[in-house]
Amino acid sequence: MQVAAYARVSTQRQAQAQTTEQQLDRLRAHAEAQGWVLAPEHVFRDDGHSGASLRRPGLDRLRDAAASARLDRVLITAPDRLARNYVHQVLLVEELQKHGAMVDFLDRPMSRDPHDQLLLQIRGAVAEYERSLITERMRRGRLRKLQAGTLLPWSRPPYGYRLDPERPRDPSGVRLDETEAAVIRDLFARFTDEGTPVTALVQHLHRLDIPSPRGHRRWCTTVLRSVLSNPVYLGQVFANRLRRHPAEQRRSALLPIGCGQGSARLTDPAEWIAVAPVPAIVSQEQFDRAQERLSYNRRMARRNNRVHQYLLRGLVSCGRCRRGCTGRHMPKGYDYYLCRTKTQLPVMMPGERCAARYIPAQPLEELVWRDLCEVLAAPEMIAHAMQRARGGHWLPQELQARRANLRRGRVALGQQIERLTEAYMAGVVPLAEYERRRRDTEARLLALDGQERGLLQDADRQGETARLAAQAEMFCQRVRQGLEQADFDRKRELLELLVDRVIVTDGDVQIRYVIPTGPDGERESFCRLRTDYL
């Protein structure tokens, strides 16, 4: 029997206190008492990861191991170590059982008894409520300290400042780093007095070999703009100035969204909280001139260009370096899509220019539009692609045959339990052996239950696929009228709605489509993040 163990703590402080090791010691002792062998490669742990999220490296490795059918049983000290949210608990337990891995909780063992299931639900709800209560109390306490001026809103100081190592969150311990402060003054002077562009400032920092605020060898224009717009250099620390938002655009259509990605947006200045004064680096006049120049740059940015129209703007990716492509009008009058490393990225990454060729805009746009019209004219292609994406097409008789096999397996296991009980009652099998063999048989029975639930989910998914395919066909019928007479705005609207990405690798063009399946598909904006494409 292949046995695995999983342990988790929420904070690095708990990890340093070896709380995870205490959990693993209990799990190893339990496995040894049961006569099971717990291999080191089957020990999974998450140090400093919240149980409210499923994005945990140790949990991901455990789920991958279970999916590859390498595990028969998973040992965990308590359900809240697996997940804080009851819904997440049920999801993970069902997923592991579906792959044939039974879950054993040492503190609160699970069984098929409905009373135990109800108790588990109540405990999961209480744990989730407790976490929400703790989070709200911490938020309120932190807000009061910020308003009182006794707590810094950041643990990493802005570029140009240093913190007191003995009081890292005390505003009175903030002091200047004279070397970095001199860099800040030079950047503001070059930007406001000499009119040096931001990209030229980045190149200037590279030539001087000055590390970025995070200690990297290379600066980027985004970091430099945030430095030039940070009011802390006026001598005042503000809290609640930025607010995190979930990602709305993928950084690359060829890469999934990473953990913690999102965007930080400025809040209304009326919501800012003045925490405490710190030593100033630049004057108010110089800072105001820098903000005026940044505002002017935003108004004149290339993204606001309306002279040259690009039908596939924001939809083309380079198949070589997996970065986006931008439209560019050449002096001879031709339009091209260029890999971004040929335009902006060399400023931040010198020497990393992509070898991809220039992509002529007109032939590519005509190719994509022609292919889009063909797709809309053949809805059966969409239905076939949806069936492939959702795991293939199951015939009803095949599904019924597999369910019948599972039912026969359950009946056989039930008969084994009855014969085992009869042997124990007759004194043929000792109590310890009876309990061990009964647990193993019940575990196999639960695994069959999980497989049957998976089959039912497959059947539901096939029905959902058929419904979505029908809705996609209706959508195609609505939008394909008037395609031949469509003007630029109409074409652009359809491309934004129906094309996920156009990937160009030398002479090869790959078009990734997405077909809205809701009744109001024409009004859905594809600029938002659509999780069904990840």
PDB file of C-alpha atoms in Angstrom, residues 192 284-294:
ATOM      1  CA  THR A 192      11.969  67.283 -15.440  1.00  0.00           C
ATOM      2  CA  GLN A 284       7.019  69.840  -4.350  1.00  0.00           C
ATOM      3  CA  GLU A 285       7.659  71.881  -7.519  1.00  0.00           C
ATOM      4  CA  GLN A 286       9.906  69.230  -9.051  1.00  0.00           C
ATOM      5  CA  PHE A 287       7.461  66.440  -8.166  1.00  0.00           C
ATOM      6  CA  ASP A 288       4.539  68.364  -9.714  1.00  0.00           C
ATOM      7  CA  ARG A 289       6.483  68.898 -12.941  1.00  0.00           C
ATOM      8  CA  ALA A 290       7.259  65.169 -13.081  1.00  0.00           C
ATOM      9  CA  GLN A 291       3.552  64.329 -12.739  1.00  0.00           C
ATOM     10  CA  GLU A 292       2.652  66.768 -15.524  1.00  0.00           C
ATOM     11  CA  ARG A 293       5.216  65.143 -17.820  1.00  0.00           C
ATOM     12  CA  LEU A 294       3.974  61.633 -16.980  1.00  0.00           C
TER      13      LEU A 294
END
